[in-house]
């Protein structure tokens, strides 16, 4: 009986862990790029210029991911700060845009 209880407990932990599993790298990248493209501030900062490239270019000291949005006249650096879900779910991102770029 003790063994059945132990097995049941281990199985419930296993299911909880798999339910909280992270997105694959591909889907997490889509989430990050989508957050960048959805930020309405960037159109004005980039002067409505077409985007030539969006690249992950590093990590800030606090762990925020550094991304560069390249246009013909400007390379805009933004930082994605992860917002972890309460319980199961995917990580979303808040964008930090340092001032004084692309003026």
Short mmCIF file of C-alpha atoms in Angstrom, two decimals:
data_model
loop_
_atom_site.label_atom_id
_atom_site.label_comp_id
_atom_site.label_asym_id
_atom_site.label_seq_id
_atom_site.Cartn_x
_atom_site.Cartn_y
_atom_site.Cartn_z
CA UNK A 1 0.00 0.00 0.00
CA UNK A 2 2.87 2.38 0.82
CA UNK A 3 4.34 1.75 -2.62
CA UNK A 4 1.05 2.54 -4.38
CA UNK A 5 0.79 5.82 -2.50
CA UNK A 6 4.38 6.69 -3.39
CA UNK A 7 3.80 5.86 -7.06
CA UNK A 8 0.61 7.97 -7.12
CA UNK A 9 2.48 10.92 -5.60
CA UNK A 10 5.32 10.63 -8.10
CA UNK A 11 2.90 10.47 -11.02
CA UNK A 12 1.05 13.58 -9.86
CA UNK A 13 4.35 15.48 -9.60
CA UNK A 14 5.29 14.28 -13.08
CA UNK A 15 1.99 15.55 -14.54
CA UNK A 16 2.33 18.91 -12.80
CA UNK A 17 5.86 19.33 -14.16
CA UNK A 18 4.87 18.48 -17.74
CA UNK A 19 1.89 20.85 -17.56
CA UNK A 20 4.27 23.67 -16.69
CA UNK A 21 6.78 22.81 -19.40
CA UNK A 22 8.23 25.74 -21.33
CA UNK A 23 7.46 26.50 -24.95
CA UNK A 24 9.92 25.22 -27.49
CA UNK A 25 12.60 27.69 -28.54
CA UNK A 26 10.79 28.27 -31.83
CA UNK A 27 7.49 29.27 -30.21
CA UNK A 28 9.23 31.35 -27.55
CA UNK A 29 11.02 33.24 -30.34
CA UNK A 30 7.66 33.87 -32.01
CA UNK A 31 6.33 35.22 -28.71
CA UNK A 32 9.32 37.56 -28.40
CA UNK A 33 9.21 38.82 -32.00
CA UNK A 34 5.43 39.23 -31.77
CA UNK A 35 5.83 41.37 -28.65
CA UNK A 36 8.32 43.58 -30.49
CA UNK A 37 6.11 43.99 -33.57
CA UNK A 38 3.02 44.68 -31.45
CA UNK A 39 4.60 47.59 -29.57
CA UNK A 40 3.03 50.73 -31.05
CA UNK A 41 5.82 53.02 -29.80
CA UNK A 42 8.32 51.53 -32.24
CA UNK A 43 6.62 52.83 -35.40
CA UNK A 44 7.09 56.41 -34.26
CA UNK A 45 10.62 55.86 -32.93
CA UNK A 46 11.60 54.25 -36.26
CA UNK A 47 9.90 57.09 -38.22
CA UNK A 48 7.60 54.59 -39.99
CA UNK A 49 10.56 53.10 -41.89
CA UNK A 50 10.34 49.49 -43.04
CA UNK A 51 12.08 46.93 -40.84
CA UNK A 52 15.03 45.21 -42.48
CA UNK A 53 15.90 42.83 -39.63
CA UNK A 54 15.06 41.89 -36.06
CA UNK A 55 17.88 40.13 -34.22
CA UNK A 56 18.58 38.84 -30.73
CA UNK A 57 21.85 40.57 -29.93
CA UNK A 58 22.63 39.80 -26.30
CA UNK A 59 21.51 39.92 -22.70
CA UNK A 60 21.40 42.87 -20.32
CA UNK A 61 22.96 42.48 -16.84
CA UNK A 62 19.50 41.96 -15.27
CA UNK A 63 18.76 39.09 -17.68
CA UNK A 64 16.52 40.99 -20.12
CA UNK A 65 17.08 39.86 -23.72
CA UNK A 66 18.56 42.51 -26.01
CA UNK A 67 17.07 42.75 -29.49
CA UNK A 68 18.03 45.06 -32.34
CA UNK A 69 15.50 46.30 -34.90
CA UNK A 70 17.31 47.48 -38.02
CA UNK A 71 15.96 49.98 -40.53
CA UNK A 72 17.76 51.87 -43.28
CA UNK A 73 18.59 54.81 -40.99
CA UNK A 74 18.60 53.34 -37.48
CA UNK A 75 19.49 50.34 -35.35
CA UNK A 76 17.07 50.45 -32.42
CA UNK A 77 17.95 48.43 -29.32
CA UNK A 78 15.10 47.17 -27.12
CA UNK A 79 15.03 44.82 -24.16
CA UNK A 80 12.48 42.08 -23.51
CA UNK A 81 11.71 41.53 -19.84
CA UNK A 82 10.07 38.13 -19.20
CA UNK A 83 6.71 38.06 -17.41
CA UNK A 84 6.32 34.60 -15.90
CA UNK A 85 2.81 33.12 -15.65
CA UNK A 86 1.12 32.43 -12.34
CA UNK A 87 0.92 28.65 -12.61
CA UNK A 88 0.84 26.81 -15.94
CA UNK A 89 1.11 28.96 -19.03
CA UNK A 90 3.58 30.63 -21.32
CA UNK A 91 6.03 33.39 -20.56
CA UNK A 92 5.11 36.74 -22.11
CA UNK A 93 7.35 39.75 -22.54
CA UNK A 94 7.31 43.44 -21.69
CA UNK A 95 9.42 45.74 -23.85
CA UNK A 96 11.86 48.27 -22.40
CA UNK A 97 12.85 50.88 -24.98
CA UNK A 98 15.75 53.09 -23.86
CA UNK A 99 15.22 56.74 -24.78
CA UNK A 100 17.32 58.80 -27.16
CA UNK A 101 17.57 56.36 -30.06
CA UNK A 102 16.83 57.00 -33.75
CA UNK A 103 16.42 60.76 -33.37
#
